Structure formats: C-alpha cells, structure tokens
Amino acid sequence: MSKNNYFYLSLGHRCYTAVYLIERGLRTVAYPFDHIMSQFDGIIDCFENDFANFFPKEIKVTEYPTPGGVARFYASKNFNIGHFDLSDPAVINKFKERIERLDNKLKECENNNVKTVFMRTVLCHTDYLKADRFINAIKNKYPRLEFKIIFINDIKRQERKIFRVNDQVMFAHSSSNPNQGPRNKNVIDFTESNDIFDPEVWNSLPQLPKNVDTGNDEFKAKLSFSRLDRKS
C-alpha cells in the first residue's frame, strides 16, 4: 500500500517499472502497460483513442535473433508484446480486461480524490518532451483526476538525482547502483516519504537543467523496434 494513498501506474517502457512497483507493494493487479515494450507515442494514443490501436492489426509472431536465442514478439507500430501469446483469444480478452480495469480505476481515483502517479522509464531522451500531449489526453478523458507523471532514466549510470520539469512533470536519474539499491528506489522512496502534491515539496526539487542527459538518442531507442515488422 502507498503510504500517501497514491495510485501508481506503470507506463512502461518495459517490464521493470511494473516489477519494482510490485516489489514495493504498490501494484497488486495487472494493467495493460505492465509487461510489454512501448513507445510513449503509443501510450498517449491509447488515452486519446480509447486503446483503438493497442493490438496489432495482424496477429502474427515476428522473430529476430539475439545473443540469448530467438526473440518472439507480436509487434505493432508502438508496442512489442513478447510475454503473451496474442494468437490465443483468452489472452486478448485478458488484455481487454486490463484495459477496462485501468479505465475503471482512473475513474474511481477521479471520483474519490485519489492522487495518481504515472511512472515511465524513458525509452528515448525525447519522451519527457511529449509530456504536455500526455497531460492533455488524461485531462480530456479524466478531467477531475489529480496526477503527476515521473520520467525515469535508468539507462545510463549517473548520479541519482530528482528534478521537476514543471508543475506536473518530474524527471529522475535512477540507474542500478550496488551502493544505492535497485533502479527506481530513490524515486519511490522520495514519493513515499514526501507528499509530492504539496507545492512546497514539489518546488523544493531543483529544476531540470537544459543540458542534462535524459536518456538514449532516438536512433538507439528505436533500434529494438525497427528490427520488427511495423506495418500495423
């Protein structure tokens, strides 16, 4: 349970964001973005268009070799779904249940004044620059929801720091560090020990510098996606 009674939601871009929320007891049921790879444009589109483009238009497996064997994904323009067999209608229905569960949960948070924390491990250094579009999508769909979004850069080993970008967006460096614990620990510790919806707490964070390293360049970020069939 969240000490501050927040609802935490993983926005990807891969499994680890949800895994760490599970380890901290902050995620107890499954939601659609938990264990898939995603581009942030796809996440935003889901809220803008009611998940109309979440599933591939053609359900087929795409394979490519990796050092550990053959990777198998169901690939669409913005998502790689690799842990689930989408050829099984029961699995498709499970994802539909997760999508409905998320919509119901956000409406519940909206109606009961439960503050929501969206968390995304960045795929690309430009992810956080798309925050305004995400914020607008959430406000249009859940106009009374009080929320923050946290972007986490755990790709490159840097000093762990947390910054504010604006009134709703936080950016954090949180790479794996043997001396400081697992990825995301500093972020969760901060949000659980402080009320980040208190303006005084939020404004105590340093402003994100313009020259800070915020993740992989777009070429590297899209490499894993460009290997796959992106017709849908």
CSV table of C-alpha atoms in Angstrom, one decimal:
chain,number,residue,atom,x,y,z
A,1,MET,CA,0.0,0.0,0.0
A,2,SER,CA,1.1,3.5,-0.7
A,3,LYS,CA,1.8,5.5,2.5
A,4,ASN,CA,0.4,8.6,0.8
A,5,ASN,CA,-2.6,6.7,-0.6
A,6,TYR,CA,-1.4,7.3,-4.2
A,7,PHE,CA,-2.4,5.1,-7.1
A,8,TYR,CA,0.8,4.3,-9.0
A,9,LEU,CA,0.6,3.2,-12.7
A,10,SER,CA,3.4,1.9,-14.9
A,11,LEU,CA,3.6,3.5,-18.3
A,12,GLY,CA,6.5,1.2,-19.4
A,13,HIS,CA,8.6,1.4,-21.5
A,14,ARG,CA,9.4,-2.1,-20.3
A,15,CYS,CA,8.6,-4.6,-17.6
A,16,TYR,CA,10.9,-3.2,-14.9
A,17,THR,CA,8.8,-0.2,-14.0
A,18,ALA,CA,5.9,-2.5,-13.0
A,19,VAL,CA,8.2,-5.1,-11.4
A,20,TYR,CA,9.6,-2.6,-9.0
A,21,LEU,CA,6.1,-1.3,-8.1
A,22,ILE,CA,5.2,-4.9,-7.4
A,23,GLU,CA,8.2,-5.4,-5.2
A,24,ARG,CA,7.3,-2.3,-3.2
A,25,GLY,CA,3.7,-3.5,-2.8
A,26,LEU,CA,2.4,-0.6,-4.9
A,27,ARG,CA,0.9,-2.6,-7.7
A,28,THR,CA,-1.4,-5.5,-6.8
A,29,VAL,CA,-3.4,-6.1,-10.0
A,30,ALA,CA,-2.4,-6.1,-13.7
A,31,TYR,CA,-2.8,-3.2,-16.1
A,32,PRO,CA,-2.2,-3.1,-19.9
A,33,PHE,CA,1.3,-1.5,-20.0
A,34,ASP,CA,2.9,-3.6,-17.3
A,35,HIS,CA,4.9,-6.2,-19.1
A,36,ILE,CA,5.2,-5.0,-22.7
A,37,MET,CA,7.6,-2.7,-24.5
A,38,SER,CA,6.1,0.6,-25.6
A,39,GLN,CA,6.9,3.9,-27.2
A,40,PHE,CA,5.5,6.9,-25.5
A,41,ASP,CA,3.5,7.9,-28.5
A,42,GLY,CA,1.7,4.6,-28.3
A,43,ILE,CA,0.8,5.2,-24.6
A,44,ILE,CA,-0.5,8.6,-25.4
A,45,ASP,CA,-2.5,7.3,-28.3
A,46,CYS,CA,-4.2,4.8,-26.1
A,47,PHE,CA,-5.7,7.5,-23.9
A,48,GLU,CA,-6.5,9.7,-26.9
A,49,ASN,CA,-8.3,7.0,-28.8
A,50,ASP,CA,-9.5,4.5,-26.2
A,51,PHE,CA,-6.9,1.9,-27.0
A,52,ALA,CA,-8.1,1.5,-30.6
A,53,ASN,CA,-4.5,1.0,-31.8
A,54,PHE,CA,-3.2,-1.1,-28.9
A,55,PHE,CA,-3.3,-4.5,-30.6
A,56,PRO,CA,-1.5,-5.2,-33.9
A,57,LYS,CA,-3.8,-5.1,-36.9
A,58,GLU,CA,-2.5,-8.5,-37.9
A,59,ILE,CA,-1.8,-11.0,-35.1
A,60,LYS,CA,1.4,-12.7,-36.1
A,61,VAL,CA,4.7,-13.5,-34.5
A,62,THR,CA,7.8,-11.7,-35.6
A,63,GLU,CA,11.2,-13.3,-34.8
A,64,TYR,CA,14.7,-12.0,-34.7
A,65,PRO,CA,18.0,-13.5,-33.4
A,66,THR,CA,19.5,-12.3,-30.2
A,67,PRO,CA,22.7,-13.4,-28.3
A,68,GLY,CA,20.4,-15.4,-26.0
A,69,GLY,CA,18.4,-17.1,-28.7
A,70,VAL,CA,15.4,-16.0,-30.8
A,71,ALA,CA,13.2,-13.2,-29.6
A,72,ARG,CA,9.5,-13.5,-30.4
A,73,PHE,CA,7.2,-10.6,-30.4
A,74,TYR,CA,3.7,-9.5,-31.5
A,75,ALA,CA,4.7,-6.2,-32.9
A,76,SER,CA,2.7,-3.1,-33.8
A,77,LYS,CA,3.8,0.5,-34.6
A,78,ASN,CA,4.3,1.4,-30.9
A,79,PHE,CA,4.2,-1.8,-28.9
A,80,ASN,CA,6.2,-5.1,-28.6
A,81,ILE,CA,4.2,-7.7,-26.8
A,82,GLY,CA,6.6,-10.6,-26.1
A,83,HIS,CA,5.5,-12.4,-22.9
A,84,PHE,CA,2.0,-13.2,-24.2
A,85,ASP,CA,0.5,-15.3,-26.9
A,86,LEU,CA,-1.9,-13.0,-28.7
A,87,SER,CA,-3.0,-15.8,-31.0
A,88,ASP,CA,-4.9,-17.1,-28.0
A,89,PRO,CA,-8.3,-15.3,-27.8
A,90,ALA,CA,-8.2,-15.8,-24.0
A,91,VAL,CA,-5.0,-13.7,-23.8
A,92,ILE,CA,-6.6,-10.9,-25.9
A,93,ASN,CA,-9.6,-11.0,-23.5
A,94,LYS,CA,-7.2,-10.7,-20.6
A,95,PHE,CA,-5.7,-7.5,-22.1
A,96,LYS,CA,-9.2,-6.2,-22.7
A,97,GLU,CA,-9.9,-6.8,-19.0
A,98,ARG,CA,-6.8,-4.9,-18.0
A,99,ILE,CA,-7.7,-2.0,-20.2
A,100,GLU,CA,-11.2,-1.9,-18.7
A,101,ARG,CA,-9.8,-2.2,-15.2
A,102,LEU,CA,-7.5,0.7,-15.8
A,103,ASP,CA,-10.3,2.9,-17.1
A,104,ASN,CA,-12.4,2.0,-14.1
A,105,LYS,CA,-9.5,2.6,-11.7
A,106,LEU,CA,-8.8,6.1,-13.0
A,107,LYS,CA,-12.5,7.0,-12.9
A,108,GLU,CA,-12.5,5.7,-9.3
A,109,CYS,CA,-9.4,7.8,-8.4
A,110,GLU,CA,-11.1,10.8,-10.1
A,111,ASN,CA,-14.3,10.4,-8.2
A,112,ASN,CA,-12.7,9.7,-4.8
A,113,ASN,CA,-9.9,12.3,-5.0
A,114,VAL,CA,-7.2,9.6,-5.0
A,115,LYS,CA,-4.0,11.1,-6.4
A,116,THR,CA,-2.3,9.3,-9.2
A,117,VAL,CA,1.3,8.9,-10.0
A,118,PHE,CA,2.2,7.8,-13.6
A,119,MET,CA,5.7,6.4,-13.9
A,120,ARG,CA,7.6,5.8,-17.1
A,121,THR,CA,11.1,4.5,-17.6
A,122,VAL,CA,12.3,6.5,-20.6
A,123,LEU,CA,13.0,4.7,-23.9
A,124,CYS,CA,14.2,7.9,-25.5
A,125,HIS,CA,15.6,11.2,-24.4
A,126,THR,CA,12.6,13.0,-26.0
A,127,ASP,CA,10.0,11.0,-24.0
A,128,TYR,CA,9.6,13.7,-21.4
A,129,LEU,CA,9.2,16.4,-24.1
A,130,LYS,CA,5.9,14.8,-25.0
A,131,ALA,CA,4.5,15.2,-21.5
A,132,ASP,CA,2.2,18.0,-22.5
A,133,ARG,CA,0.4,15.8,-25.0
A,134,PHE,CA,0.0,13.1,-22.4
A,135,ILE,CA,-1.3,15.5,-19.8
A,136,ASN,CA,-3.9,16.9,-22.2
A,137,ALA,CA,-5.0,13.4,-23.1
A,138,ILE,CA,-5.5,12.5,-19.4
A,139,LYS,CA,-7.3,15.8,-18.6
A,140,ASN,CA,-9.6,15.3,-21.6
A,141,LYS,CA,-10.5,11.8,-20.5
A,142,TYR,CA,-10.4,12.2,-16.7
A,143,PRO,CA,-10.9,16.0,-16.1
A,144,ARG,CA,-11.0,15.8,-12.3
A,145,LEU,CA,-8.1,13.5,-11.9
A,146,GLU,CA,-5.2,14.9,-9.8
A,147,PHE,CA,-2.0,13.4,-11.1
A,148,LYS,CA,1.8,13.7,-11.6
A,149,ILE,CA,4.0,12.0,-14.2
A,150,ILE,CA,7.5,10.8,-13.4
A,151,PHE,CA,10.0,10.0,-16.1
A,152,ILE,CA,12.9,7.8,-15.0
A,153,ASN,CA,16.3,7.5,-16.8
A,154,ASP,CA,17.8,4.2,-15.7
A,155,ILE,CA,19.7,3.6,-18.9
A,156,LYS,CA,23.0,5.3,-18.1
A,157,ARG,CA,24.9,5.3,-14.8
A,158,GLN,CA,24.7,8.8,-13.4
A,159,GLU,CA,24.4,10.3,-10.0
A,160,ARG,CA,20.9,9.7,-8.7
A,161,LYS,CA,19.0,12.9,-8.8
A,162,ILE,CA,15.4,14.0,-9.0
A,163,PHE,CA,14.2,17.2,-10.8
A,164,ARG,CA,11.0,18.9,-11.5
A,165,VAL,CA,10.3,19.9,-15.1
A,166,ASN,CA,7.1,21.8,-14.5
A,167,ASP,CA,4.1,21.7,-12.1
A,168,GLN,CA,3.2,18.1,-13.1
A,169,VAL,CA,6.3,16.5,-14.5
A,170,MET,CA,9.2,15.0,-12.6
A,171,PHE,CA,12.4,13.6,-14.1
A,172,ALA,CA,14.8,11.3,-12.2
A,173,HIS,CA,18.1,9.6,-12.7
A,174,SER,CA,17.8,6.1,-11.2
A,175,SER,CA,20.2,3.7,-12.7
A,176,SER,CA,21.1,0.4,-11.0
A,177,ASN,CA,23.8,1.0,-8.4
A,178,PRO,CA,25.1,-1.6,-6.0
A,179,ASN,CA,25.7,1.0,-3.3
A,180,GLN,CA,22.3,2.7,-3.6
A,181,GLY,CA,19.9,-0.2,-4.2
A,182,PRO,CA,17.9,-1.2,-7.3
A,183,ARG,CA,16.7,1.1,-10.0
A,184,ASN,CA,13.8,3.4,-9.1
A,185,LYS,CA,14.5,3.1,-5.4
A,186,ASN,CA,15.3,6.8,-4.9
A,187,VAL,CA,12.2,7.8,-6.8
A,188,ILE,CA,9.8,5.6,-4.8
A,189,ASP,CA,11.5,6.5,-1.5
A,190,PHE,CA,11.0,10.2,-2.3
A,191,THR,CA,7.4,9.9,-3.3
A,192,GLU,CA,6.5,7.7,-0.3
A,193,SER,CA,8.3,9.9,2.3
A,194,ASN,CA,7.0,13.2,0.9
A,195,ASP,CA,3.7,14.5,-0.4
A,196,ILE,CA,4.7,15.4,-3.9
A,197,PHE,CA,1.3,17.0,-4.4
A,198,ASP,CA,2.3,19.6,-1.8
A,199,PRO,CA,3.6,22.6,-3.8
A,200,GLU,CA,6.2,23.3,-1.2
A,201,VAL,CA,7.7,19.8,-1.6
A,202,TRP,CA,7.4,19.9,-5.3
A,203,ASN,CA,9.1,23.3,-5.7
A,204,SER,CA,11.9,22.2,-3.4
A,205,LEU,CA,13.2,20.0,-6.2
A,206,PRO,CA,15.8,21.5,-8.5
A,207,GLN,CA,14.7,22.5,-12.0
A,208,LEU,CA,15.8,20.1,-14.7
A,209,PRO,CA,18.8,21.7,-16.5
A,210,LYS,CA,18.5,22.1,-20.2
A,211,ASN,CA,21.8,20.3,-20.8
A,212,VAL,CA,21.1,17.2,-18.6
A,213,ASP,CA,21.4,13.8,-20.2
A,214,THR,CA,17.9,12.4,-20.3
A,215,GLY,CA,18.4,9.0,-22.0
A,216,ASN,CA,19.2,7.3,-25.3
A,217,ASP,CA,19.2,9.1,-28.5
A,218,GLU,CA,16.2,8.3,-30.8
A,219,PHE,CA,18.3,6.0,-33.1
A,220,LYS,CA,19.3,3.7,-30.2
A,221,ALA,CA,15.8,4.0,-28.7
A,222,LYS,CA,14.1,2.8,-31.8
A,223,LEU,CA,16.6,0.1,-32.7
A,224,SER,CA,14.7,-2.7,-31.0
A,225,PHE,CA,11.5,-1.6,-32.6
A,226,SER,CA,13.0,-1.1,-36.1
A,227,ARG,CA,14.0,-4.7,-36.3
A,228,LEU,CA,10.4,-5.8,-36.3
A,229,ASP,CA,7.6,-5.6,-38.8
A,230,ARG,CA,5.9,-2.2,-38.3
A,231,LYS,CA,3.1,-2.3,-40.8
A,232,SER,CA,0.4,-2.1,-38.2
